[in-house]
Short mmCIF file of C-alpha atoms in Angstrom, two decimals:
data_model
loop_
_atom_site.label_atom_id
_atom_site.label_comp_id
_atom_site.label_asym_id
_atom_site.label_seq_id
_atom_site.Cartn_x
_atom_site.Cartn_y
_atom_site.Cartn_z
CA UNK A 11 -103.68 75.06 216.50
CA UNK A 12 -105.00 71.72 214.85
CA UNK A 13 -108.90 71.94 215.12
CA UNK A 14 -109.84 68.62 214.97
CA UNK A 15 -108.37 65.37 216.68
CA UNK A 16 -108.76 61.51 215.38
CA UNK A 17 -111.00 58.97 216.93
CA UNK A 18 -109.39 56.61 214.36
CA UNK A 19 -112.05 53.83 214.06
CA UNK A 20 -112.77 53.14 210.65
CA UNK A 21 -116.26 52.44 208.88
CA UNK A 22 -118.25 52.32 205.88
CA UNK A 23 -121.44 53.19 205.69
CA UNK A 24 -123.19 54.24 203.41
CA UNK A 25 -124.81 57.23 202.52
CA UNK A 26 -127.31 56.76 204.76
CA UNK A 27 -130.40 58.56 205.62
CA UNK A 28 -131.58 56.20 208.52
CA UNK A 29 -135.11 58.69 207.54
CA UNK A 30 -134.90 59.76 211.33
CA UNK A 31 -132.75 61.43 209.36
CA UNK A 32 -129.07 60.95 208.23
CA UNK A 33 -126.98 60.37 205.17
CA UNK A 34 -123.51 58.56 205.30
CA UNK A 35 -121.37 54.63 203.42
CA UNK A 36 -118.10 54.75 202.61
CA UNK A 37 -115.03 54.61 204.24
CA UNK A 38 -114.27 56.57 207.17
CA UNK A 39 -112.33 57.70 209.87
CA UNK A 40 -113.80 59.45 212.25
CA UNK A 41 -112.23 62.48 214.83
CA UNK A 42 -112.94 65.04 217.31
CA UNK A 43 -112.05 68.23 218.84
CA UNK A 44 -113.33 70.42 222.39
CA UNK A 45 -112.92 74.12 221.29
CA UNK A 46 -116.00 76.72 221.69
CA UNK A 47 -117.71 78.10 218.25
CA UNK A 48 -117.97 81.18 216.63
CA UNK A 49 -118.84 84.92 218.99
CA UNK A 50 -121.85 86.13 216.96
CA UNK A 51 -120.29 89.40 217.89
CA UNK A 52 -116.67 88.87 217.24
CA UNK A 53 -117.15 87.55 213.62
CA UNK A 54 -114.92 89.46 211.27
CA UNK A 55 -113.23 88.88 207.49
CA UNK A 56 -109.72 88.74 209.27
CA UNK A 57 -110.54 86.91 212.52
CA UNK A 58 -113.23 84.71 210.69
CA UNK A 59 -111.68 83.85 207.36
CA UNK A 60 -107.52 84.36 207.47
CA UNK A 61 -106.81 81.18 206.76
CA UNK A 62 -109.07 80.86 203.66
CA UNK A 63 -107.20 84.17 202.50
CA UNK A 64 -103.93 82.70 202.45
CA UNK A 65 -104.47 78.55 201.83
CA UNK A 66 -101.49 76.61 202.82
CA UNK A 67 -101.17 75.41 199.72
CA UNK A 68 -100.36 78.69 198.39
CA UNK A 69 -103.04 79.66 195.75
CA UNK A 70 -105.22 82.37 196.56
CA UNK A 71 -108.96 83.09 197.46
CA UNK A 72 -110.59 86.17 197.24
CA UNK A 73 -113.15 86.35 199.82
CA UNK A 74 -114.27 90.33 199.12
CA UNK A 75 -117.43 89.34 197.33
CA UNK A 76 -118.55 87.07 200.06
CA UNK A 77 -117.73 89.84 202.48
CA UNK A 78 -119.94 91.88 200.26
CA UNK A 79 -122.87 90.23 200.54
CA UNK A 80 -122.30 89.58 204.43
CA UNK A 81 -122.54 93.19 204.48
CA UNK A 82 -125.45 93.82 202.30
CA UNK A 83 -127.28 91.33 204.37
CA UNK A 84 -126.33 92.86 207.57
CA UNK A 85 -127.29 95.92 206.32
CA UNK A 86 -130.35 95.63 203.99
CA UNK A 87 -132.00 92.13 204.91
CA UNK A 88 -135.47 93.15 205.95
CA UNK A 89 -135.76 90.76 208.76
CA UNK A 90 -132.76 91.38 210.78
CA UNK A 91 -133.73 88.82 213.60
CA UNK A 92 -132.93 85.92 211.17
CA UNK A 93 -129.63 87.40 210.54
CA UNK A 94 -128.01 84.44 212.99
CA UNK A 95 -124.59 84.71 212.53
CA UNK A 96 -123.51 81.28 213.52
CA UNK A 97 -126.08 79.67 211.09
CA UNK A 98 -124.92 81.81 208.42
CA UNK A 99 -121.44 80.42 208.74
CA UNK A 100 -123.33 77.05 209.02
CA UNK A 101 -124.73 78.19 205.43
CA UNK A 102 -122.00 79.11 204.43
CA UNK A 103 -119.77 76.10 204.61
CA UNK A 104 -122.72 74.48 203.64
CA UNK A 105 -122.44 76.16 200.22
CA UNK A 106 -118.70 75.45 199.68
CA UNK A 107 -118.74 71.56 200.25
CA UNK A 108 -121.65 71.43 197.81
CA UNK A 109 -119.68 73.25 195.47
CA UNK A 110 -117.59 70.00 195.33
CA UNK A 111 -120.94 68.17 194.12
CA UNK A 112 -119.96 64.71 195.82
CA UNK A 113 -123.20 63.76 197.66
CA UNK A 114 -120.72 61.51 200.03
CA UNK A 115 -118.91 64.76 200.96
CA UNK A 116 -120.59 66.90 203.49
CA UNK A 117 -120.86 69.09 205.91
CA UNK A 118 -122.85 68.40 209.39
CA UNK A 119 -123.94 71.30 212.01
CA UNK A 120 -123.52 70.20 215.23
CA UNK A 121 -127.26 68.33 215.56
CA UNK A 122 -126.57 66.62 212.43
CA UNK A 123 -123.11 65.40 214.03
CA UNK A 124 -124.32 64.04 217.08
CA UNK A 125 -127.19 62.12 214.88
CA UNK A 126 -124.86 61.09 212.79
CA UNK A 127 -122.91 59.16 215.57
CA UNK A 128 -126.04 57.37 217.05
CA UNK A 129 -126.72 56.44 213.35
CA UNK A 130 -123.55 54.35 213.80
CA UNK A 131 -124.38 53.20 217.30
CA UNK A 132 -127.82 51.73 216.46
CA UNK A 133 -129.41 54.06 218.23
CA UNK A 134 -132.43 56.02 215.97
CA UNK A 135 -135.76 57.11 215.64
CA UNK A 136 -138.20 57.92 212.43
CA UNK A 137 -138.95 55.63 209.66
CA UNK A 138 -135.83 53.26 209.66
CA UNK A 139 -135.10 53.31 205.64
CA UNK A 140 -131.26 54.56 204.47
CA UNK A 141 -131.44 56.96 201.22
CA UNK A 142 -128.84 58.50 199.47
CA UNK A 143 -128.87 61.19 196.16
CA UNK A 144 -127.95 59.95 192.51
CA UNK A 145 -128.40 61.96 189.65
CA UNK A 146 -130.11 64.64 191.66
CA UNK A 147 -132.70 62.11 192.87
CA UNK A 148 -133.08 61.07 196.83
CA UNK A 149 -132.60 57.50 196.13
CA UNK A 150 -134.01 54.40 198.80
CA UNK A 151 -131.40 52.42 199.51
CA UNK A 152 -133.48 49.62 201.70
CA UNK A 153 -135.76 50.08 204.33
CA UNK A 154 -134.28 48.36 207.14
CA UNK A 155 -135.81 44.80 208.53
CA UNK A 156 -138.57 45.76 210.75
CA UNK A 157 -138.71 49.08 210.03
CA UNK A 158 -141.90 51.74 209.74
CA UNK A 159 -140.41 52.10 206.10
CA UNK A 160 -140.57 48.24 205.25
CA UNK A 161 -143.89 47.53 206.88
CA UNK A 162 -145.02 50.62 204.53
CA UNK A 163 -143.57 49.53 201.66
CA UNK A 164 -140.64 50.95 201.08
CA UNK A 165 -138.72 49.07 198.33
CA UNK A 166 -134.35 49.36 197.25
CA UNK A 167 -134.06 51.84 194.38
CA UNK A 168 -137.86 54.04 195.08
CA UNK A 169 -137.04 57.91 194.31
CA UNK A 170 -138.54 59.77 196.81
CA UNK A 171 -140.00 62.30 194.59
CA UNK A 172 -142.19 64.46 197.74
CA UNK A 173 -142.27 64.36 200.91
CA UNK A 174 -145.63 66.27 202.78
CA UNK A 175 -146.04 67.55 199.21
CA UNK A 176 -143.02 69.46 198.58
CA UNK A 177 -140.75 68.61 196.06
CA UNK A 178 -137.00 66.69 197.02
CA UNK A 179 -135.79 68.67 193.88
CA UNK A 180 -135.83 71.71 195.17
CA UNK A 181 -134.10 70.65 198.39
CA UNK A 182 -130.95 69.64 199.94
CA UNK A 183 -130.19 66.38 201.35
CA UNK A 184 -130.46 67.81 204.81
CA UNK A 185 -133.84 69.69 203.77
CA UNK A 186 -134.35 66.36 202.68
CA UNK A 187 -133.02 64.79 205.79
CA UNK A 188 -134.99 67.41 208.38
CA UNK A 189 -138.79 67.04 206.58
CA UNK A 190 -138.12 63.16 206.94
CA UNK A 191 -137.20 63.10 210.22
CA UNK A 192 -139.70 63.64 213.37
CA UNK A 193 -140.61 62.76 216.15
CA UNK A 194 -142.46 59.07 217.07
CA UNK A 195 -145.82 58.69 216.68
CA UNK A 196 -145.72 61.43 214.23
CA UNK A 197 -146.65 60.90 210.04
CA UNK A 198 -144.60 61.94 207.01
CA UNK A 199 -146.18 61.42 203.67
CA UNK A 200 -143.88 60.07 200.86
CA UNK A 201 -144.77 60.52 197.30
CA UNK A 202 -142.43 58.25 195.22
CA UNK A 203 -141.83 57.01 191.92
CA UNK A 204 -141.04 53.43 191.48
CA UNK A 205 -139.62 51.37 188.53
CA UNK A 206 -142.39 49.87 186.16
CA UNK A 207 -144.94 51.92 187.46
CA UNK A 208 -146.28 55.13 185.23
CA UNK A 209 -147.73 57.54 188.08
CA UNK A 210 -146.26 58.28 191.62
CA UNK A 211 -147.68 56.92 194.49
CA UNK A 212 -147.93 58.03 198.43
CA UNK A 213 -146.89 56.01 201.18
CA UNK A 214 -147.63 57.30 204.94
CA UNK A 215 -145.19 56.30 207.58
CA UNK A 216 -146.00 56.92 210.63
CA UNK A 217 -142.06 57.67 212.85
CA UNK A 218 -141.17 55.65 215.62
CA UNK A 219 -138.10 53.85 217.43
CA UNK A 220 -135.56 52.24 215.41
CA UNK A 221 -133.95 49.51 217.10
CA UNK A 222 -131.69 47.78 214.97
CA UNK A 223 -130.67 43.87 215.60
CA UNK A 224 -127.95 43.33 212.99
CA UNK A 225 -127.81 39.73 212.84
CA UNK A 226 -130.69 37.34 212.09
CA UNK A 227 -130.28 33.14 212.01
CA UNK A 228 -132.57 30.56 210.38
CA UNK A 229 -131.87 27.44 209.62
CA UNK A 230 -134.57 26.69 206.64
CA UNK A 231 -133.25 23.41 205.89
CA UNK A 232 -131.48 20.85 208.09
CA UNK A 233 -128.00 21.71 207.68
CA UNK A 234 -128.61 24.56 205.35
CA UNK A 235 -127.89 28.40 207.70
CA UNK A 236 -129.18 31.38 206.66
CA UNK A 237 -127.41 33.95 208.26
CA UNK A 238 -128.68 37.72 207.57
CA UNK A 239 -126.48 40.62 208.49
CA UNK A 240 -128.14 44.01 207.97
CA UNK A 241 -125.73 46.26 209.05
CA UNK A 242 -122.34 46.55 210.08
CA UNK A 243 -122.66 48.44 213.42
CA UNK A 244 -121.26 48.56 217.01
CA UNK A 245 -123.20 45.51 218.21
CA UNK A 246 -122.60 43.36 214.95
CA UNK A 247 -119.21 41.48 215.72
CA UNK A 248 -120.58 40.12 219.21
CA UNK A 249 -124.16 39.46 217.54
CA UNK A 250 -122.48 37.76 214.51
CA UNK A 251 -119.95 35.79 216.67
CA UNK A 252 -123.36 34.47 218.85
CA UNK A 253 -124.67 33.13 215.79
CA UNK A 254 -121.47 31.46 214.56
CA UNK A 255 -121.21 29.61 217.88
CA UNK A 256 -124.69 28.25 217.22
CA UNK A 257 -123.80 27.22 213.90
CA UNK A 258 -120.87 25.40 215.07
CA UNK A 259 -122.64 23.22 217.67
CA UNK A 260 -124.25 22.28 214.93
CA UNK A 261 -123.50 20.02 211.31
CA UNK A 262 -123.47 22.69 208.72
CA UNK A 263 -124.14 21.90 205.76
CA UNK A 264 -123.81 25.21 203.57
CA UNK A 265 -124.21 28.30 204.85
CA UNK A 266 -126.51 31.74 203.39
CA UNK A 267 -124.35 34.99 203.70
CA UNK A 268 -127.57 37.19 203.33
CA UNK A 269 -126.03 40.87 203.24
CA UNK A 270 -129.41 42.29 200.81
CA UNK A 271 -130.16 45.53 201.65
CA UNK A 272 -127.26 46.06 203.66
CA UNK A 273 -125.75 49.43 203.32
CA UNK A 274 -122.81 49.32 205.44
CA UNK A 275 -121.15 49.74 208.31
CA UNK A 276 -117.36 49.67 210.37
CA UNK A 277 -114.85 48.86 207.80
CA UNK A 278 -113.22 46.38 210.69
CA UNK A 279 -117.01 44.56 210.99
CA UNK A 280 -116.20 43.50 207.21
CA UNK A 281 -113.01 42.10 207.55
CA UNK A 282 -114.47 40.38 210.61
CA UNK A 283 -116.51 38.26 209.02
CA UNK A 284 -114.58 37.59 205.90
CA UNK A 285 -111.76 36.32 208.91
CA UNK A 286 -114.51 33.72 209.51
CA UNK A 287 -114.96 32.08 206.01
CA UNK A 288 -111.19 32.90 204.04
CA UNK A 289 -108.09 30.98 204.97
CA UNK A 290 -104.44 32.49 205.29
CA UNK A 291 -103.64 36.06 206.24
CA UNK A 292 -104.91 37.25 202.76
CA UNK A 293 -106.13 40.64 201.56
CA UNK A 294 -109.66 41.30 202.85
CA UNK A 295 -109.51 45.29 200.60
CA UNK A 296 -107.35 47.86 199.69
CA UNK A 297 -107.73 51.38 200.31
CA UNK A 298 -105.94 54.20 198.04
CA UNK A 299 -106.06 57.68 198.43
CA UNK A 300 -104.57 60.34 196.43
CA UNK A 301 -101.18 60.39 197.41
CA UNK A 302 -99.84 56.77 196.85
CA UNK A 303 -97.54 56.62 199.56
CA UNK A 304 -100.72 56.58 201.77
CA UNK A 305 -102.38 53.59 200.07
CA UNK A 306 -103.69 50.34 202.88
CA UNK A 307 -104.44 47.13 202.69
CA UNK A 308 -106.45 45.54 205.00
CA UNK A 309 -105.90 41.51 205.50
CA UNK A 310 -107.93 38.91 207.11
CA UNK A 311 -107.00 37.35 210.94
CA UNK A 312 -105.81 33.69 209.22
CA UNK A 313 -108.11 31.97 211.77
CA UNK A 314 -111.11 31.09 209.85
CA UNK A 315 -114.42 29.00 211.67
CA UNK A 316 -115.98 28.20 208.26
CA UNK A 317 -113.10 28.02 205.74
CA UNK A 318 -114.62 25.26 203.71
CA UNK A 319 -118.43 24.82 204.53
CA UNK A 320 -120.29 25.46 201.01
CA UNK A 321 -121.95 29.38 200.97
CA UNK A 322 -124.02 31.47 199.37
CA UNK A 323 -123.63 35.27 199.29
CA UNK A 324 -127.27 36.96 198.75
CA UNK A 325 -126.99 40.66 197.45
CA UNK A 326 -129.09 42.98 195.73
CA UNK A 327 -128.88 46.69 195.01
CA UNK A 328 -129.64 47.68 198.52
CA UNK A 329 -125.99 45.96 199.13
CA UNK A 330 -123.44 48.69 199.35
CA UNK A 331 -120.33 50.00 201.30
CA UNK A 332 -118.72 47.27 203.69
CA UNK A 333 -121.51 44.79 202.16
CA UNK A 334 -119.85 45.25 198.98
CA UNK A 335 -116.28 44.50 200.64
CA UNK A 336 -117.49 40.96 201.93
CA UNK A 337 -119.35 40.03 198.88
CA UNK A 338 -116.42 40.74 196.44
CA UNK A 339 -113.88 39.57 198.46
CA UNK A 340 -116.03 36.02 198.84
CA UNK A 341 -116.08 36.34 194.67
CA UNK A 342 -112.99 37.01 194.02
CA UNK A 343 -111.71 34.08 196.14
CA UNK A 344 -114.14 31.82 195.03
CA UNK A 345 -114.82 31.18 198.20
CA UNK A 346 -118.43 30.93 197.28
CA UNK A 347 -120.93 31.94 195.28
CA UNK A 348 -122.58 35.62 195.02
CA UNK A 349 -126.43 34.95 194.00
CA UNK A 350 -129.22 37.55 193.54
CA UNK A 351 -128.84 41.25 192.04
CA UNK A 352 -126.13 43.70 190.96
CA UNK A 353 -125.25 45.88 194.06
CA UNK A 354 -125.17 49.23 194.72
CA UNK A 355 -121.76 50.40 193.59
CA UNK A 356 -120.40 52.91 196.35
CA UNK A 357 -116.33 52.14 196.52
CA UNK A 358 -115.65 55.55 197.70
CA UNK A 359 -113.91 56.41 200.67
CA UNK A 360 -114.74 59.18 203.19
CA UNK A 361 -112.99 60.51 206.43
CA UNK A 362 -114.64 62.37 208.82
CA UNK A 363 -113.57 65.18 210.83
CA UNK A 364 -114.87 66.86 213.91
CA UNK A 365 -114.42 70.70 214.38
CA UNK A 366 -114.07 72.82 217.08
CA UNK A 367 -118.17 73.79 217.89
CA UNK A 368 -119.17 70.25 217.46
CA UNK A 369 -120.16 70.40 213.68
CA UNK A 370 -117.84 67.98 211.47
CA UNK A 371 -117.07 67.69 207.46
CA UNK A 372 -116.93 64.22 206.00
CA UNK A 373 -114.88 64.38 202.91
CA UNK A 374 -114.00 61.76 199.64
CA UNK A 375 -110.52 61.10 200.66
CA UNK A 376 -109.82 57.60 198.71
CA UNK A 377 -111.28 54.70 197.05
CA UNK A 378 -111.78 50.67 198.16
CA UNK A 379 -110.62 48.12 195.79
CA UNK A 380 -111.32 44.19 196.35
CA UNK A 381 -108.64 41.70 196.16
CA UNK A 382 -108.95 41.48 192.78
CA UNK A 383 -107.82 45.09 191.89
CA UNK A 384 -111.73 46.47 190.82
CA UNK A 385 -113.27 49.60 192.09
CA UNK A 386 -117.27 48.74 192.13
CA UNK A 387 -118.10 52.39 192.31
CA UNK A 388 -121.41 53.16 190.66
CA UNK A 389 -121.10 49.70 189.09
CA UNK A 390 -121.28 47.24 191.34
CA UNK A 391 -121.08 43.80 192.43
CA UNK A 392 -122.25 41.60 189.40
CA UNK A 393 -123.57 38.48 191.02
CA UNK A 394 -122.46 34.71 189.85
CA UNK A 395 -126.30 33.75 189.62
CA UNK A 396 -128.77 36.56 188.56
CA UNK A 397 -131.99 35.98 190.73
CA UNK A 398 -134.71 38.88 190.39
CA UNK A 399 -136.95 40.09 192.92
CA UNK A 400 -140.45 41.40 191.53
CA UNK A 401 -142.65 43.81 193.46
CA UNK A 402 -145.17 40.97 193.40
CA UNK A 403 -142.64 38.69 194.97
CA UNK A 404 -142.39 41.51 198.15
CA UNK A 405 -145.98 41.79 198.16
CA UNK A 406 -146.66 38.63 198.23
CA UNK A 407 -143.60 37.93 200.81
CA UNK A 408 -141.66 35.42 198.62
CA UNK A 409 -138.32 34.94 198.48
CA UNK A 410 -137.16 33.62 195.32
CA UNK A 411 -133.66 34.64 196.20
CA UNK A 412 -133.39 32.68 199.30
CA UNK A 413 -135.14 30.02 197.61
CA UNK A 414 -132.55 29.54 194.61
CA UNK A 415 -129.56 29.73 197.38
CA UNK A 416 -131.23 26.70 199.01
CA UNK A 417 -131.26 24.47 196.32
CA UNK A 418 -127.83 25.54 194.84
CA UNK A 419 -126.85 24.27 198.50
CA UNK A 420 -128.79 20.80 198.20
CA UNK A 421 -127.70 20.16 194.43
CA UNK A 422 -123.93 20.64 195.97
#
């Protein structure tokens, strides 16, 4: 019997730690299934693991060692109330995605699963910040607008080196994921290391609520929108379509596509709001997986509201996922200009799968391409204008980013 079935909505998002805890960006589909888990007392090498013995692929996998040490701990292991079964198949499977080491392919337990989801629906709690692992290091993605992370300090690209002392090193991302994550009102200490400084530093967050508005409107100049999109989530298309309407009333004069520290979101959210600024049914981002036959290209609607008002894409290495699909997409069509820093780089593709008990896997199944033809994974999106941001600049709450967008936008 098939043990999982398909919600098929796609997304990206990132691999996100929303620090109330979870890790996801990319590419996915996502799917479900309603069987029971695993009898603690009917676990057994045949029952458990048959179809591991004999993959359908036809290579073989000799499970006897892992067996062994099932036994020994049975057996042997001193305290023989931790010996939960169902968390040592948890473990287990665990282990064997990490073998794959692809920090976007993991497995969830059931608690991690259903946090996973309310990631996606906006719905969180604990410091609001999105993290993900490269080269071994838990790695801040942004702190999201708002946030407990943000108003500590919190900056795109931090390493969070500690966190209540112990070392992120020696952990998991879901160790990782569960000393981060609390309840609100509650403190977790993070000791981080930050570029152009020598020593690491503490920052204390105290947890709370995480409501996320995706969509933000200003207008700094007359004529001139800045429109800031944070994330790509369930309430973003009707939030981004409210602004647009305002806009629209209005005389626009050149618009600001802000997507910094944006880590992603539903695939479909992108090609939204490309439909909104690209003319013609043209490509919005191609998806290919391993087996060519299976390759998709996604296109946008052909009914654009601001095909020719003058814009600005802001990005900066917080910008990743879906974020990445809309900025290079707007580049590659010339459709505007992309101003600030080099993204993130994450143009992998991940599907994710429900199981039976409620825990899921979400694996690397393909990779996102722009119109173009170019992967950005663990490059990037190289900006048109290169426009820094300087620790002073977020200290002292400036904007030099924004503020180089608004006079390309005069000067036009």
């Amino acid at each position: 019997m098939k043990k999982f079935q398909k919600f098929g909505k796609y997304f990206l998002v990132f691999a996100i730690i929303f620090l109330f805890g979870w890790e996801s960006a990319s590419y996915y589909i996502l799917k479900g299934s309603a069987e029971s888990g695993i009898d603690q007392e009917e676990i057994s090498p045949v029952a458990a693991f048959s179809s591991l013995i004999a993959p359908t692929d036809g290579t073989k996998a000799d499970l006897k060692v892992f067996w062994d040490v099932w036994d020994l701990l049975e057996e042997n292991y001193i305290d023989d109330h931790a010996l939960d079964k169902q968390q040592m198949i948890y473990g287990a499977i665990h282990g064997m995605v990490a073998a794959l080491e692809d920090p976007y392919t993991v497995y969830m337990n059931p608690d991690e699963t259903v946090e996973f989801t309310q990631s996606l629906d906006g719905r969180l709690e604990g410091i609001g910040a999105e993290l993900t692992v490269r080269e071994q290091a838990l790695v801040v993605v942004t702190p999201l607008k708002g946030s407990p992370a943000e108003s500590a300090g919190l900056l795109p690209g931090d390493i969070v080196y500690k966190i209540d002392g112990n070392l992120t090193g020696e952990m998991t991302l879901f160790d990782a994921i569960m000393n981060i994550r609390g309840e609100r009102g509650t403190k977790v200490v993070l000791t981080i290391l930050r570029d152009g400084r020598d020593e690491p530093f503490d920052l204390g967050i105290i947890r709370d609520t995480i409501n996320i508005e995706s969509v933000y409107l200003e207008e700094p100049e007359e004529g001139i929108f800045w429109l800031s999109v944070y994330q790509f989530n369930d309430n973003t298309t009707p939030e981004f379509e409210e602004k647009m309407n305002e806009i629209l009333l209005k005389e626009p004069k050149g618009v600001i596509l802000d997507l910094r520290n944006n880590g992603g979101g539903y695939l479909e959210i992108a090609v939204d709001i490309l439909s909104d600024f690209l003319e013609g049914e043209i490509e919005a981002v191609t998806i290919k997986r391993r087996d060519s036959g299976d390759d998709e290209t996604l296109y946008v609607d052909g009914a654009p509201r601001l095909p020719h008002v003058p814009m600005v894409v802001l990005i900066n290495d917080g910008s990743a996922s879906a974020s990445e699909i809309v900025a290079g997409a707007i580049q590659d069509y010339k459709r505007g200009i992309v101003l600030g820093q080099t993204s993130f780089g994450k143009g992998s593709v991940q599907e994710v799968d429900q199981l039976s008990d409620g825990s899921s896997i979400r694996l690397t199944i393909a990779r996102w391409f722009t119109p173009n033809g170019t992967n950005i994974d663990d490059v990037g999106i190289t900006p048109d204008i290169e426009v820094a941001m300087t620790d002073e600049d977020y200290e002292q709450d400036r904007d030099p980013q924004l503020d180089a967008a608004i006079e390309y936008l005069k000067n036009l």
